[in-house]
């Protein structure tokens, strides 16, 4: 049985280095795992309880919840916007946190990684994402981290999948997440 990992990318930019990092994760997914990058975060309206009505949930939000329901684990790719989590990623967490008591995360393992222009690789945003997703019902695996600094320089001419150091670190992250997801599925 393959472990299903849902990847959410916090940048909507076409040339996003976090998107490229997610593509590398798909390429280097460990045997026995399947990583799906969720498409459509830009179409999900900002969370509003007035429109989160059973039978009438916006289609894009329902699609996210459906994808989350079939996932065994989550892998977030977060850049850092003004020292914190991008709104599109926070909005996805908000939609998955509802309905109250039935989180789309359902205690499933969650890992947050990413890259950013700054010297710390977006750690503030990634810490904020871990905090939010943990409150929203995800089982955040705190010890699995990957923050790649200086993304604009490092990936100016090289895709993350062609950077041997990044590939080695990402492969380790994926292997560990697969292990946690496999344990959760078996339990």
XYZ file of C-alpha atoms in Angstrom:
187
model
C 0.000 0.000 0.000
C 1.380 3.376 -1.017
C 1.504 6.274 1.443
C -0.284 9.337 0.047
C 1.295 12.699 0.867
C -0.517 15.916 -0.015
C 1.827 18.844 -0.728
C 0.644 22.425 -0.295
C 2.805 25.211 -1.738
C 2.508 28.633 -0.135
C 3.612 30.603 -3.189
C 1.430 31.195 -6.226
C 4.240 32.645 -8.359
C 4.905 30.653 -11.530
C 8.668 30.566 -10.945
C 8.401 29.946 -7.209
C 11.398 28.223 -5.697
C 9.065 26.563 -3.184
C 7.043 25.194 -6.086
C 10.287 23.892 -7.587
C 11.179 22.321 -4.243
C 7.771 20.609 -4.218
C 8.410 19.350 -7.757
C 11.717 17.927 -6.538
C 9.838 16.175 -3.716
C 7.534 14.538 -6.262
C 10.545 13.478 -8.332
C 12.404 11.996 -5.351
C 9.439 10.512 -3.481
C 10.548 7.344 -1.718
C 9.357 4.034 -3.067
C 5.965 3.200 -1.611
C 4.873 6.823 -1.430
C 2.973 9.132 -3.713
C 3.280 12.922 -3.398
C 0.540 15.045 -4.942
C 0.966 18.812 -5.241
C -2.449 20.344 -4.614
C -3.440 22.651 -7.441
C -5.970 25.391 -6.835
C -5.052 27.205 -3.615
C -5.494 30.527 -5.457
C -9.146 29.724 -6.185
C -10.142 29.060 -2.573
C -11.980 32.065 -1.103
C -10.815 33.453 2.214
C -12.330 31.391 5.000
C -15.705 32.712 6.088
C -18.012 30.642 8.245
C -21.000 32.159 6.419
C -20.003 30.387 3.189
C -18.839 27.182 4.885
C -22.292 25.664 4.797
C -22.802 21.912 4.431
C -23.914 21.139 0.902
C -22.865 24.588 -0.317
C -19.112 24.769 0.395
C -17.244 26.587 -2.407
C -16.020 24.024 -4.948
C -12.331 24.898 -4.549
C -12.514 24.475 -0.757
C -14.423 21.202 -1.134
C -11.706 19.973 -3.516
C -9.040 20.783 -0.905
C -10.969 18.961 1.819
C -11.447 15.944 -0.442
C -7.725 15.799 -1.240
C -6.904 16.106 2.469
C -9.322 13.333 3.312
C -7.524 10.884 1.037
C -4.033 11.913 2.224
C -2.061 9.981 4.825
C 0.260 12.931 5.538
C 0.906 16.541 4.569
C 4.007 18.335 3.331
C 3.894 22.137 3.402
C 6.300 24.296 1.395
C 6.364 27.766 2.886
C 8.201 30.842 1.722
C 8.346 33.794 4.106
C 6.278 36.896 3.406
C 7.097 39.828 5.658
C 8.421 37.498 8.320
C 5.421 35.184 8.438
C 3.274 32.590 6.655
C 1.787 33.434 3.238
C -1.950 34.164 3.311
C -2.759 31.427 0.777
C -1.221 28.759 3.032
C -2.899 30.109 6.166
C -6.227 30.158 4.318
C -5.818 26.488 3.361
C -5.108 25.646 7.001
C -8.219 27.584 8.054
C -10.444 25.695 5.591
C -8.987 22.353 6.677
C -9.510 23.198 10.354
C -13.275 23.115 9.846
C -15.878 21.957 10.476
C -15.018 22.272 14.134
C -14.177 18.885 15.589
C -13.692 17.287 12.162
C -10.408 18.769 10.969
C -9.213 17.746 7.534
C -5.856 17.095 9.144
C -7.359 14.438 11.415
C -4.177 14.018 13.457
C -2.222 13.013 10.343
C 1.531 13.749 10.208
C 2.520 17.172 8.889
C 5.975 18.437 7.941
C 6.770 22.035 6.995
C 9.806 22.890 4.857
C 10.744 25.659 2.494
C 13.137 28.119 1.012
C 13.298 31.891 1.136
C 15.534 34.729 0.048
C 16.747 35.559 3.567
C 19.667 34.089 5.451
C 17.489 31.765 7.525
C 15.452 30.227 4.710
C 12.020 31.220 5.989
C 12.167 29.663 9.455
C 9.793 32.238 10.962
C 7.094 31.447 8.414
C 7.672 27.726 8.748
C 7.396 27.965 12.539
C 4.135 29.927 12.159
C 2.804 27.289 9.749
C 3.678 24.519 12.217
C 1.893 26.393 14.981
C -1.256 27.005 12.906
C -1.494 23.472 11.502
C -0.910 21.960 14.945
C -3.772 23.996 16.398
C -5.880 23.002 13.369
C -5.535 19.296 14.149
C -2.411 18.150 12.336
C 0.260 16.056 14.049
C 3.244 18.300 13.379
C 6.516 16.391 13.251
C 8.691 19.081 14.841
C 12.020 17.306 14.422
C 11.746 17.152 10.615
C 12.798 20.520 9.232
C 14.412 21.911 6.097
C 14.953 25.643 5.593
C 17.034 26.606 2.586
C 18.389 30.184 2.682
C 19.272 32.528 -0.185
C 16.825 30.960 -2.634
C 17.078 33.745 -5.204
C 20.838 33.251 -5.485
C 21.011 29.501 -4.893
C 18.315 28.619 -7.412
C 18.948 31.423 -9.927
C 20.219 28.974 -12.508
C 19.702 25.617 -10.817
C 16.448 23.810 -10.103
C 16.401 22.369 -6.564
C 16.209 18.870 -8.087
C 19.699 19.458 -9.562
C 21.296 20.628 -6.296
C 22.914 17.550 -4.713
C 22.865 18.962 -1.176
C 19.182 19.904 -1.417
C 18.285 16.531 -2.940
C 20.047 14.702 -0.099
C 18.311 16.795 2.576
C 14.917 16.589 0.886
C 15.221 12.830 0.396
C 15.867 12.428 4.121
C 12.837 14.596 4.968
C 10.641 12.542 2.634
C 11.893 9.242 4.021
C 11.169 10.338 7.591
C 7.712 11.681 6.694
C 6.890 8.442 4.878
C 7.862 6.542 8.029
C 5.594 8.642 10.235
C 2.743 8.360 7.727
C 3.194 4.588 7.479
C 3.021 4.296 11.271
C -0.165 6.387 11.321
C -1.792 4.270 8.589
C -0.871 1.040 10.381
C -2.271 2.252 13.729
